[in-house]
Amino acid sequence: MARDLLYTPKSIESIDYERDLGDPGTFPYTRGIHATGYRGKLWTMRQFAGFGTPEETNERYRRLLAAGGTGLSVAFDLPTLMGRDPDHELSRGEVGKCGVNVTSLADMSALFDEIDLGAVTTSMTINAPAPMLLAMYLVVAEERGTDWRSLSGTIQNDILKEFIAQKEFIYPPRPSMRLVTDVFAFCAEHVPRWNTISVSGYHIREAGATAAQELAFTLRNGIEYVDHAIEAGLDVDTFAPRISFFFNSHSDFFEEIANFRAARRIWARVMRDRFNATNPRSWQLRFHAQTAGVSLTAQQPYNNVVRTAVQALAAALGGTQSLHTNALDEALALPTEAAATLALRTQQIIAHETGIVDVVDPLGGSYFLEKLTKDLEDEAMAYIDRIDRMGGMISAIERGYPQKEIAESAYQFQQAVESKAQVIVGVNEFVSSDREGIGTLYIDETAGDRQLARLEATRRNRDRARVSAALEHLQAAAKVDSNLMLPLIEAVRAHATVGEMCDGLREVWGEYVEDPII
Amino acid sequence: MSQKIRVVIAKPGLDGHDRGAKVIARALRDAGMEVIYTGLRQTPEQIVSAALQEDADVIGLSILSGAHMHICPRIVELLRERQMTDVLVVVGGIIPDADVPKLNEIGIRGIFQPGTPMQEIVDFITQQARVRVSSERLS
């Protein structure tokens, strides 16, 4: 986005304080959703982690909590994310590699061993099989006597951005949307403190989108979910307060802060004026932020600590509710424990040493920041209008519209890097001839072997008739308009695997195959 | 004489992060090569079949998930079985330094880690793939 040399009162003449900003805690929440900012409550330091077996990851979680982390965030491996058991052909070489493998109830139980589910908040990055993994978490809680009503956490459950950017989809868009709304309806009744979706711009940005595109596509996805839930017969104020968001915090410092502020303003207006929500909590955009993985470089990896610190500062100044900071070695591998701890320490230094938490929205009123916030809002609203005219986000996805926009931005960025119009320190400028070696985490094949052995044991020891009956019931419910959460919970209690549950629905709905666009 | 180099760009495994695959596909096309992008979730068998059908000079793999030590040897093995060892195989993605010599050993010469300039990949393919074409003509 083009920038002027200087911003003055003239730059923000069209902005009205009461109408467009408001004090923190008041509509349209541009300056934040809490009147007391971080003095009332600091953001949650939530470090995304997972690798190998549930036991290995459980150990990492307990150390993160002991080091002062305040929430858990589960990274699943690709077989789990794609609803495939470890013994499926496509799972070979992938089990436990870029996250933890969770195949059945026994795995979920081991993952949270000696962690009080009533006391922690858990975020699970899971999308296509989100209802299956949520069902597992609920059954683990049930077995331990923890009331579902006391559980707090988030499932990502954002399938639209999978079609647009990350591409971890299973079913076609329409039945996928039904799974999302089934979770909304079930949780509103039975797990009221659970955040049923984290509408995610993070992956859209990582795939190459600009800040304005991330803002626009994410909020338009949010609109699509609200539309579908209302269409399914839900009252907007019963589910909207549990919708949360997830944004990227990239390197263009002021643009990131402005993007978070614009997101709050747009969402408040959309919820109040487009959907007639009346509960102020439906208007408030709460979000998690993660620093930009795509900005990390394999060259001179220690530079990544500096990048991450600046990006984390932007997220805090933008009023995030929760934050993950990337580790310095993540362009090379999953982080080592030392690198993950340093990433957490980065947040702790910002929170406890810089003083930025003492004042709510300390940059509010800056001529530049307010103008940038307005410009990003305008650009995003133009995209949202265009997608509305296409008939909504699913139609836009079916036409490949957001996918093409993102691929184009990614290519333009790469060309800017090639021509050095965009400098990346250590990559295209200030390059060192000798490569700094750092020790990285190496995940071998043993996790895969152990998960295969456990899967075999699960299949051997369970009541086969109960599993088959549960899976048949699941398929029957999928064929009619019946909420799928209870059949899934029963299948989990019977020790059905993620692959079996997902296959059951694959047989009913089929699989989505993308038309590749370059 | 100046026959276009034919490249199959593939995303093997379960991973869907296709930014790199798409950017490199476009860069190679802009550099004058004939590029076929397979799309997501291709098995090694499907990738080698695509290369055979398309009469590809080069297979470019994009792997970010850590499954490269499983996928790459399988592709090389399949190429050998089908007498396609003259196809140049290159791989880009999150490849730890420790795996680079192991991949070189099985015959994968072009290994491109994050931050590699597009031009470097274009140059590598142009040089390596042309060596193959000219040596074929000599024999």
XYZ file of C-alpha atoms in Angstrom:
657
model
C 0.000 0.000 0.000
C 1.417 3.394 -1.026
C 2.414 5.749 1.781
C 2.591 9.532 2.028
C 5.711 11.125 3.451
C 3.796 12.854 6.231
C 0.362 12.583 7.840
C -1.356 15.553 9.445
C -4.794 16.404 10.920
C -5.944 16.829 7.313
C -5.311 13.121 6.650
C -8.007 12.126 9.141
C -10.572 14.855 8.561
C -13.208 12.341 7.478
C -12.798 10.271 10.651
C -15.244 10.963 13.453
C -14.050 9.898 16.914
C -17.379 8.719 18.304
C -18.572 7.089 15.087
C -15.353 5.495 13.826
C -13.159 4.948 16.870
C -14.968 5.198 20.180
C -13.274 4.634 23.517
C -11.865 1.172 24.145
C -14.693 -1.156 25.125
C -17.307 0.776 23.153
C -18.739 0.351 19.642
C -17.211 -0.011 17.051
C -14.304 -1.256 19.202
C -11.614 0.110 16.894
C -9.527 0.888 19.988
C -10.108 -2.512 21.582
C -12.864 -4.624 23.075
C -11.908 -4.049 26.728
C -12.096 -0.674 28.457
C -9.170 -1.677 30.664
C -6.949 -3.085 27.902
C -4.099 -5.250 29.169
C -4.302 -3.796 32.685
C -7.445 -5.860 33.148
C -6.059 -9.012 31.556
C -2.832 -9.660 29.688
C -3.030 -11.542 26.407
C -2.790 -15.341 26.630
C 0.678 -16.601 25.717
C -0.282 -19.591 23.685
C 2.546 -21.479 21.977
C 1.468 -23.824 19.174
C 3.206 -27.154 19.676
C 2.995 -30.777 18.672
C 5.232 -33.484 17.247
C 5.697 -37.231 17.287
C 3.617 -39.251 19.700
C 1.070 -37.877 22.197
C 3.488 -38.736 25.026
C 6.308 -36.627 23.552
C 3.998 -33.682 22.996
C 2.472 -34.003 26.466
C 5.959 -33.614 27.893
C 6.507 -30.419 25.844
C 3.126 -29.031 27.053
C 3.923 -29.614 30.676
C 7.240 -27.804 30.269
C 5.588 -24.869 28.441
C 3.066 -24.542 31.277
C 5.855 -24.752 33.856
C 7.763 -22.008 31.962
C 4.807 -19.620 32.344
C 2.786 -20.367 29.204
C -0.866 -19.708 29.951
C -2.708 -21.828 27.390
C -2.151 -24.870 25.213
C -2.293 -25.034 21.453
C -2.243 -28.368 19.679
C -0.438 -28.839 16.358
C -1.648 -32.054 14.738
C 0.230 -34.010 12.088
C -0.992 -34.218 8.492
C -2.649 -37.649 8.759
C -4.798 -36.327 11.641
C -5.524 -33.045 9.810
C -6.592 -34.979 6.716
C -8.632 -37.604 8.584
C -6.358 -40.544 7.715
C -5.201 -43.279 10.088
C -1.440 -43.972 10.363
C -1.825 -47.186 8.357
C -3.319 -45.429 5.308
C -1.122 -45.354 2.196
C -1.023 -41.540 2.105
C 0.109 -41.367 5.758
C 3.412 -43.088 5.086
C 6.318 -40.927 6.180
C 3.975 -38.256 7.610
C 2.985 -39.652 11.028
C 4.087 -37.311 13.823
C 6.191 -35.231 11.405
C 4.744 -31.732 11.475
C 2.540 -32.178 14.510
C 1.318 -34.774 16.955
C -0.564 -37.820 15.729
C -3.955 -38.327 17.383
C -5.847 -41.271 15.956
C -8.168 -42.425 18.713
C -9.369 -41.725 22.252
C -6.277 -43.380 23.779
C -4.071 -40.801 21.988
C -6.153 -37.823 23.109
C -6.070 -39.096 26.679
C -2.261 -39.473 26.584
C -1.870 -36.000 25.052
C -3.489 -34.379 28.110
C -2.092 -36.745 30.725
C -1.786 -34.961 34.110
C -3.172 -31.720 32.647
C -6.401 -30.482 34.256
C -8.813 -29.828 31.399
C -11.016 -27.726 33.657
C -8.092 -25.391 34.438
C -6.281 -24.874 31.119
C -7.643 -23.406 27.912
C -6.839 -25.518 24.868
C -6.746 -24.421 21.266
C -6.825 -27.159 18.649
C -5.750 -26.344 15.118
C -8.025 -28.767 13.334
C -10.401 -28.060 10.494
C -11.905 -30.758 8.271
C -12.040 -33.287 11.166
C -12.682 -30.610 13.837
C -15.930 -32.208 15.083
C -14.156 -35.571 15.502
C -11.281 -34.130 17.532
C -13.624 -31.993 19.638
C -15.647 -35.151 20.341
C -12.439 -36.841 21.556
C -11.597 -33.930 23.859
C -15.123 -34.030 25.291
C -14.939 -37.773 25.943
C -11.548 -37.417 27.689
C -13.144 -34.743 29.921
C -16.144 -36.996 30.549
C -13.906 -39.928 31.570
C -12.112 -37.701 34.065
C -15.324 -36.291 35.512
C -14.713 -32.760 34.159
C -17.994 -30.985 33.368
C -18.284 -29.974 29.682
C -19.707 -26.647 30.823
C -16.387 -25.825 32.513
C -14.284 -26.509 29.404
C -12.733 -23.550 27.674
C -10.783 -23.457 24.440
C -11.037 -23.178 20.707
C -11.199 -25.401 17.659
C -10.131 -23.745 14.444
C -13.022 -25.353 12.491
C -12.536 -22.873 9.618
C -12.962 -24.888 6.445
C -13.394 -21.955 4.055
C -9.794 -20.809 4.437
C -8.742 -24.389 3.687
C -10.396 -24.173 0.284
C -8.854 -20.724 -0.201
C -5.353 -21.144 1.172
C -4.133 -24.068 3.239
C -5.896 -26.809 1.249
C -6.480 -29.281 4.088
C -10.044 -30.052 3.084
C -11.821 -33.408 2.910
C -15.454 -32.944 1.883
C -17.017 -30.599 -0.675
C -17.825 -27.083 0.598
C -21.522 -27.514 1.339
C -21.434 -30.593 3.618
C -18.289 -29.086 5.176
C -20.343 -26.029 6.150
C -22.925 -28.266 7.751
C -20.260 -29.773 10.045
C -19.312 -26.239 11.117
C -22.865 -25.243 11.976
C -23.472 -28.564 13.785
C -20.579 -27.653 16.088
C -22.055 -24.159 16.655
C -25.429 -25.591 17.621
C -24.069 -28.379 19.831
C -21.645 -26.167 21.763
C -24.171 -23.380 22.325
C -26.196 -25.943 24.252
C -23.607 -28.246 25.859
C -20.158 -26.560 25.889
C -21.049 -22.891 26.298
C -17.528 -21.583 27.009
C -16.001 -23.204 23.933
C -14.965 -21.021 20.987
C -16.526 -22.959 18.162
C -14.523 -21.439 15.341
C -11.390 -19.422 14.802
C -11.947 -17.669 11.491
C -8.416 -17.559 10.199
C -6.591 -15.064 8.078
C -3.230 -16.444 9.147
C -3.020 -19.114 6.446
C -4.422 -16.780 3.795
C -1.576 -14.347 4.520
C 1.025 -17.123 4.625
C -0.171 -18.254 1.187
C 0.759 -14.830 -0.150
C -2.182 -12.469 0.470
C -1.598 -8.814 1.223
C -2.756 -7.389 4.571
C -5.937 -6.028 2.999
C -6.677 -9.349 1.283
C -6.177 -11.216 4.556
C -8.563 -8.823 6.262
C -11.170 -8.991 3.504
C -11.237 -12.740 2.859
C -11.221 -13.579 6.565
C -14.086 -11.276 7.455
C -16.031 -12.366 4.386
C -15.551 -15.976 5.539
C -16.913 -14.907 8.928
C -19.974 -13.475 7.184
C -20.444 -16.759 5.299
C -20.444 -18.777 8.558
C -22.963 -16.441 10.158
C -25.165 -16.646 7.052
C -25.115 -20.440 7.093
C -25.797 -20.710 10.825
C -28.780 -18.366 10.540
C -29.989 -20.389 7.555
C -29.693 -23.545 9.700
C -32.142 -21.923 12.119
C -29.805 -20.595 14.829
C -30.376 -17.226 16.473
C -27.404 -14.962 15.779
C -26.849 -13.954 19.403
C -26.662 -17.588 20.570
C -23.551 -18.441 18.528
C -21.923 -15.175 17.443
C -20.287 -14.419 20.835
C -18.301 -17.687 20.477
C -16.849 -16.796 17.070
C -13.179 -15.853 17.339
C -10.583 -14.831 14.767
C -6.939 -15.572 14.025
C -4.678 -13.137 12.203
C -1.108 -12.997 10.996
C 1.231 -10.393 12.426
C 3.716 -9.649 9.681
C 6.651 -7.269 9.406
C 5.072 -4.039 8.110
C 4.689 -2.716 11.643
C 2.029 0.000 11.338
C 0.084 -1.868 8.670
C -0.317 -4.840 11.024
C -1.585 -2.695 13.894
C -3.981 -0.885 11.558
C -5.250 -4.194 10.171
C -6.263 -5.456 13.632
C -8.051 -2.190 14.391
C -9.842 -2.197 11.017
C -10.927 -5.816 11.611
C -12.655 -4.881 14.875
C -14.425 -1.925 13.290
C -15.688 -3.818 10.240
C -16.874 -6.816 12.267
C -18.768 -4.690 14.805
C -20.644 -2.921 12.026
C -21.313 -6.135 10.093
C -22.729 -7.890 13.140
C -24.869 -4.992 14.271
C -26.048 -3.608 10.957
C -25.955 -6.566 8.534
C -27.054 -9.323 10.939
C -28.995 -7.262 13.504
C -27.189 -8.877 16.432
C -28.175 -7.139 19.658
C -25.765 -8.665 22.181
C -22.628 -6.455 22.325
C -20.551 -9.633 22.676
C -21.679 -10.589 19.166
C -20.191 -7.312 17.900
C -16.771 -7.736 19.539
C -14.051 -9.261 17.408
C -11.712 -11.282 19.611
C -8.568 -12.645 18.010
C -5.455 -14.726 18.341
C -2.335 -13.612 16.482
C 0.731 -15.449 15.310
C 3.907 -13.928 13.994
C 4.575 -14.549 10.307
C 6.085 -17.967 9.634
C 6.645 -17.008 6.036
C 8.946 -14.148 7.083
C 11.398 -16.529 8.760
C 14.578 -17.241 6.853
C 16.808 -20.290 6.803
C 19.768 -17.958 6.207
C 21.148 -16.269 9.361
C 18.440 -17.847 11.533
C 19.165 -15.652 14.578
C 17.728 -12.703 12.608
C 14.367 -14.412 13.038
C 14.336 -13.592 16.754
C 14.352 -9.890 15.869
C 11.653 -10.251 13.211
C 9.439 -12.154 15.603
C 9.881 -9.605 18.395
C 8.822 -6.720 16.141
C 5.828 -8.673 14.815
C 4.792 -9.662 18.344
C 4.983 -6.020 19.434
C 2.631 -5.091 16.582
C 0.142 -7.762 17.690
C 0.202 -6.463 21.259
C -0.222 -2.856 20.138
C -3.101 -4.033 17.939
C -4.877 -5.441 20.973
C -4.639 -9.202 20.483
C -6.293 -11.501 23.027
C -3.781 -14.274 22.512
C -0.401 -14.645 20.833
C 1.968 -17.246 19.440
C 5.536 -16.223 18.687
C 7.480 -18.330 16.185
C 10.819 -19.874 17.013
C 14.026 -18.897 15.229
C 14.584 -22.320 13.662
C 11.196 -22.827 12.007
C 12.350 -22.212 8.437
C 14.425 -25.355 8.944
C 12.384 -27.694 11.127
C 9.944 -27.883 14.007
C 11.420 -25.909 16.910
C 13.792 -27.312 19.485
C 12.811 -26.833 23.098
C 15.403 -24.072 23.558
C 14.097 -22.184 20.505
C 10.467 -22.568 21.642
C 11.364 -21.233 25.102
C 13.128 -18.193 23.620
C 9.992 -17.475 21.567
C 7.902 -17.484 24.749
C 10.467 -15.290 26.520
C 10.089 -12.758 23.676
C 6.422 -12.302 24.599
C 7.215 -12.116 28.302
C 9.750 -9.337 27.715
C 7.223 -7.323 25.681
C 4.549 -7.837 28.336
C 6.605 -7.199 31.448
C 9.517 -4.942 30.508
C 8.409 -2.478 27.831
C 5.508 -0.720 29.544
C 3.266 -0.945 26.463
C 0.611 -2.786 28.471
C -0.035 0.169 30.779
C -2.073 2.255 28.330
C -4.987 1.049 26.192
C -4.418 1.489 22.436
C -1.420 3.776 22.968
C -1.125 4.586 19.248
C -4.793 5.568 18.804
C -5.111 9.029 17.311
C -1.878 8.860 15.340
C -2.626 10.606 12.030
C -0.789 7.900 10.133
C -2.262 4.920 11.982
C -5.843 6.164 11.785
C -5.527 6.912 8.067
C -3.985 3.513 7.433
C -6.782 1.838 9.419
C -9.352 3.647 7.265
C -7.550 2.760 4.011
C -7.357 -0.926 4.906
C -11.023 -0.894 5.892
C -11.985 0.677 2.547
C -9.904 -1.783 0.541
C -11.323 -4.738 2.462
C -14.905 -3.488 2.092
C -14.432 -3.257 -1.685
C -13.403 -6.940 -1.747
C -16.302 -7.896 0.529
C -18.760 -6.113 -1.788
C -17.279 -7.901 -4.804
C -17.676 -11.308 -3.123
C -21.225 -10.425 -2.076
C -21.990 -9.743 -5.733
C -20.563 -13.154 -6.691
C -23.169 -14.710 -4.413
C -20.982 -15.251 -1.356
C -17.689 -16.898 -0.502
C -18.537 -20.453 -1.553
C -19.434 -19.234 -5.041
C -16.260 -17.139 -5.110
C -14.183 -20.178 -4.086
C -15.857 -22.325 -6.734
C -14.778 -19.736 -9.298
C -11.242 -19.701 -7.895
C -11.446 -15.975 -7.163
C -9.663 -15.643 -3.792
C -7.209 -18.384 -4.817
C -6.188 -16.404 -7.923
C -5.905 -13.114 -6.041
C -3.603 -14.730 -3.470
C -1.444 -16.538 -6.061
C -1.003 -13.249 -7.897
C 0.092 -11.426 -4.726
C 2.503 -14.242 -3.872
C 4.095 -14.029 -7.305
C 4.380 -10.247 -7.165
C 6.035 -10.458 -3.756
C 8.547 -13.022 -5.037
C 9.382 -10.800 -7.995
C 9.956 -7.880 -5.631
C 12.365 -10.057 -3.669
C 14.170 -11.122 -6.864
C 14.581 -7.493 -7.973
C 15.506 -6.381 -4.414
C 12.633 -3.894 -4.402
C 11.820 -5.847 -1.231
C 14.943 -6.305 0.882
C 15.180 -9.392 3.079
C 18.184 -9.166 5.359
C 20.471 -12.159 4.971
C 18.634 -13.397 1.866
C 18.976 -10.807 -0.896
C 21.038 -8.175 0.951
C 23.625 -8.329 3.753
C 24.307 -11.921 2.834
C 26.996 -13.897 4.682
C 29.106 -16.353 2.770
C 29.337 -19.006 5.457
C 26.158 -20.586 6.618
C 25.438 -20.455 10.348
C 24.642 -23.964 11.479
C 22.162 -24.387 14.311
C 21.007 -27.617 15.904
C 17.477 -28.504 14.838
C 14.868 -30.948 16.074
C 14.964 -34.178 14.076
C 11.893 -36.388 14.013
C 12.658 -39.918 12.923
C 10.342 -42.723 11.908
C 9.961 -44.231 15.398
C 6.914 -42.089 16.243
C 5.174 -43.550 13.190
C 6.027 -47.102 14.279
C 4.741 -46.497 17.809
C 1.501 -44.953 16.561
C 0.950 -47.903 14.227
C 1.434 -50.306 17.138
C -1.038 -48.390 19.283
C -3.592 -48.314 16.468
C -3.338 -52.100 16.143
C -3.820 -52.518 19.890
C -6.871 -50.227 19.834
C -8.436 -52.183 17.004
C -7.735 -55.496 18.792
C -9.110 -54.526 22.189
C -12.328 -52.691 21.362
C -15.877 -53.984 21.025
C -16.184 -54.373 17.272
C -19.957 -54.558 17.186
C -20.194 -51.286 19.129
C -17.827 -49.556 16.701
C -19.767 -50.733 13.633
C -23.100 -49.727 15.151
C -21.737 -46.256 16.019
C -20.325 -45.731 12.514
C -23.575 -46.861 10.892
C -25.501 -44.465 13.120
C -23.117 -41.665 12.079
C -23.731 -42.349 8.388
C -27.472 -42.519 8.898
C -27.431 -39.148 10.668
C -25.322 -37.660 7.847
C -27.923 -38.672 5.287
C -30.639 -36.732 7.102
C -30.627 -33.296 8.680
C -29.557 -34.399 12.161
C -26.765 -32.891 14.292
C -23.657 -35.068 13.937
C -21.944 -34.256 17.239
C -23.745 -36.869 19.372
C -23.148 -39.711 16.867
C -19.474 -38.676 16.729
C -19.190 -38.642 20.513
C -20.673 -42.144 20.650
C -18.216 -43.329 17.970
C -15.313 -41.904 20.005
C -16.558 -43.651 23.160
C -16.521 -46.878 21.126
C -12.845 -46.150 20.208
C -13.537 -45.497 16.528
C -10.508 -43.861 14.882
C -10.307 -40.489 13.143
C -9.857 -42.282 9.816
C -12.895 -44.495 10.376
C -15.146 -41.590 11.306
C -13.932 -39.488 8.381
C -14.248 -42.419 5.956
C -17.824 -42.964 7.121
C -18.663 -39.426 6.032
C -16.518 -39.695 2.862
C -18.807 -42.543 1.773
C -21.853 -40.305 2.207
C -20.531 -36.967 0.920
C -17.577 -37.770 -1.336
C -14.266 -35.882 -1.366
C -13.382 -32.462 -2.724
C -10.809 -32.345 -5.508
C -9.312 -28.959 -6.329
C -8.786 -27.712 -9.841
C -5.151 -26.613 -9.672
C -4.664 -22.956 -10.627
C -1.228 -21.471 -11.215
C 16.842 -26.980 -31.901
C 15.773 -24.909 -28.896
C 13.233 -27.401 -27.614
C 11.409 -26.237 -24.495
C 12.382 -27.951 -21.249
C 9.373 -29.855 -19.912
C 8.878 -29.739 -16.128
C 6.364 -31.559 -13.946
C 5.851 -29.665 -10.670
C 4.300 -31.904 -8.024
C 3.075 -31.701 -4.425
C 3.477 -35.206 -2.992
C 2.151 -36.298 0.386
C -0.733 -34.933 2.427
C 0.458 -31.335 2.719
C -1.565 -28.604 1.022
C 0.782 -25.597 1.368
C 1.148 -24.846 -2.333
C 2.503 -21.266 -2.383
C 6.025 -22.364 -3.285
C 4.888 -24.889 -5.914
C 2.744 -22.296 -7.657
C 5.329 -19.501 -7.537
C 8.068 -21.725 -8.950
C 5.711 -23.133 -11.614
C 5.041 -19.605 -12.794
C 8.685 -18.569 -12.644
C 9.749 -21.577 -14.746
C 6.990 -20.853 -17.244
C 8.087 -17.214 -17.437
C 11.623 -18.500 -18.089
C 10.317 -20.282 -21.191
C 9.803 -23.806 -19.901
C 6.747 -25.987 -20.442
C 5.295 -26.497 -16.953
C 2.711 -29.079 -15.853
C 1.440 -28.669 -12.272
C -0.054 -31.898 -10.918
C -2.036 -30.344 -8.087
C -2.169 -31.641 -4.536
C -1.674 -34.995 -2.819
C 0.031 -37.009 -5.510
C 1.557 -40.383 -4.709
C 5.083 -41.105 -6.032
C 3.456 -43.496 -8.538
C 1.156 -40.773 -9.863
C 4.018 -38.298 -10.147
C 6.257 -40.678 -12.102
C 3.333 -41.631 -14.361
C 2.666 -37.947 -15.024
C 6.337 -37.431 -15.909
C 6.215 -40.392 -18.291
C 2.996 -39.244 -19.965
C 4.190 -35.682 -20.292
C 7.640 -36.749 -21.518
C 9.096 -34.541 -18.802
C 12.761 -33.617 -18.606
C 12.453 -32.545 -14.984
C 10.382 -33.458 -11.928
C 10.193 -30.656 -9.354
C 8.916 -31.707 -5.925
C 7.659 -29.282 -3.292
C 7.762 -30.863 0.173
C 7.300 -28.927 3.412
C 5.973 -31.628 5.698
C 9.126 -33.526 6.613
C 8.188 -36.564 4.528
C 10.972 -35.981 1.946
C 13.130 -38.891 3.155
C 10.225 -41.205 2.464
C 9.021 -39.659 -0.806
C 12.273 -38.848 -2.639
C 13.849 -42.333 -2.488
C 10.567 -43.840 -3.687
C 10.465 -41.514 -6.710
C 14.074 -42.324 -7.610
C 13.305 -46.046 -7.275
C 10.261 -45.766 -9.561
C 12.249 -43.806 -12.153
C 14.864 -46.540 -12.130
C 12.222 -49.270 -12.524
C 10.809 -47.491 -15.553
C 14.211 -46.677 -17.064
C 13.663 -42.965 -16.648
C 16.883 -42.207 -14.788
C 17.650 -39.412 -17.251
C 14.831 -37.326 -15.724
C 16.305 -34.624 -13.503
C 14.712 -34.607 -10.023
C 14.848 -31.445 -7.927
C 13.219 -30.770 -4.570
C 12.323 -27.577 -2.733
C 10.940 -26.966 0.745
C 11.779 -27.450 4.390
C 14.755 -29.782 4.022
C 17.081 -29.916 7.048
C 20.821 -29.576 6.300
C 21.394 -33.089 7.666
C 19.276 -34.601 4.884
C 20.967 -32.789 1.989
C 23.916 -35.230 1.592
C 21.543 -38.203 1.902
C 19.377 -36.836 -0.907
C 22.451 -36.092 -3.030
C 23.563 -39.668 -2.537
C 20.380 -41.125 -4.007
C 20.786 -38.900 -7.058
C 18.833 -35.768 -6.238
C 21.169 -32.962 -7.223
C 18.999 -29.894 -6.925
C 17.882 -29.269 -3.343
C 16.480 -25.819 -2.717
C 15.913 -24.664 0.853
C 13.816 -21.621 1.885
C 15.076 -18.291 0.567
C 16.598 -19.678 -2.647
C 16.308 -17.077 -5.435
C 14.034 -18.180 -8.282
C 16.797 -17.336 -10.766
C 19.118 -19.851 -9.113
C 16.524 -22.601 -9.636
C 15.874 -21.530 -13.230
C 19.630 -21.529 -13.966
C 20.166 -24.905 -12.333
C 17.373 -26.557 -14.316
C 18.430 -24.890 -17.563
C 21.999 -26.164 -17.209
C 21.274 -29.625 -15.849
C 18.365 -30.464 -18.133
C 20.260 -29.341 -21.239
C 23.208 -31.546 -20.386
C 20.834 -34.475 -20.592
C 19.347 -33.438 -23.947
C 22.743 -32.896 -25.612
C 24.266 -36.130 -24.275
C 21.271 -38.013 -25.639
C 21.919 -36.516 -29.055
C 25.559 -37.587 -28.958
C 24.759 -41.227 -28.203
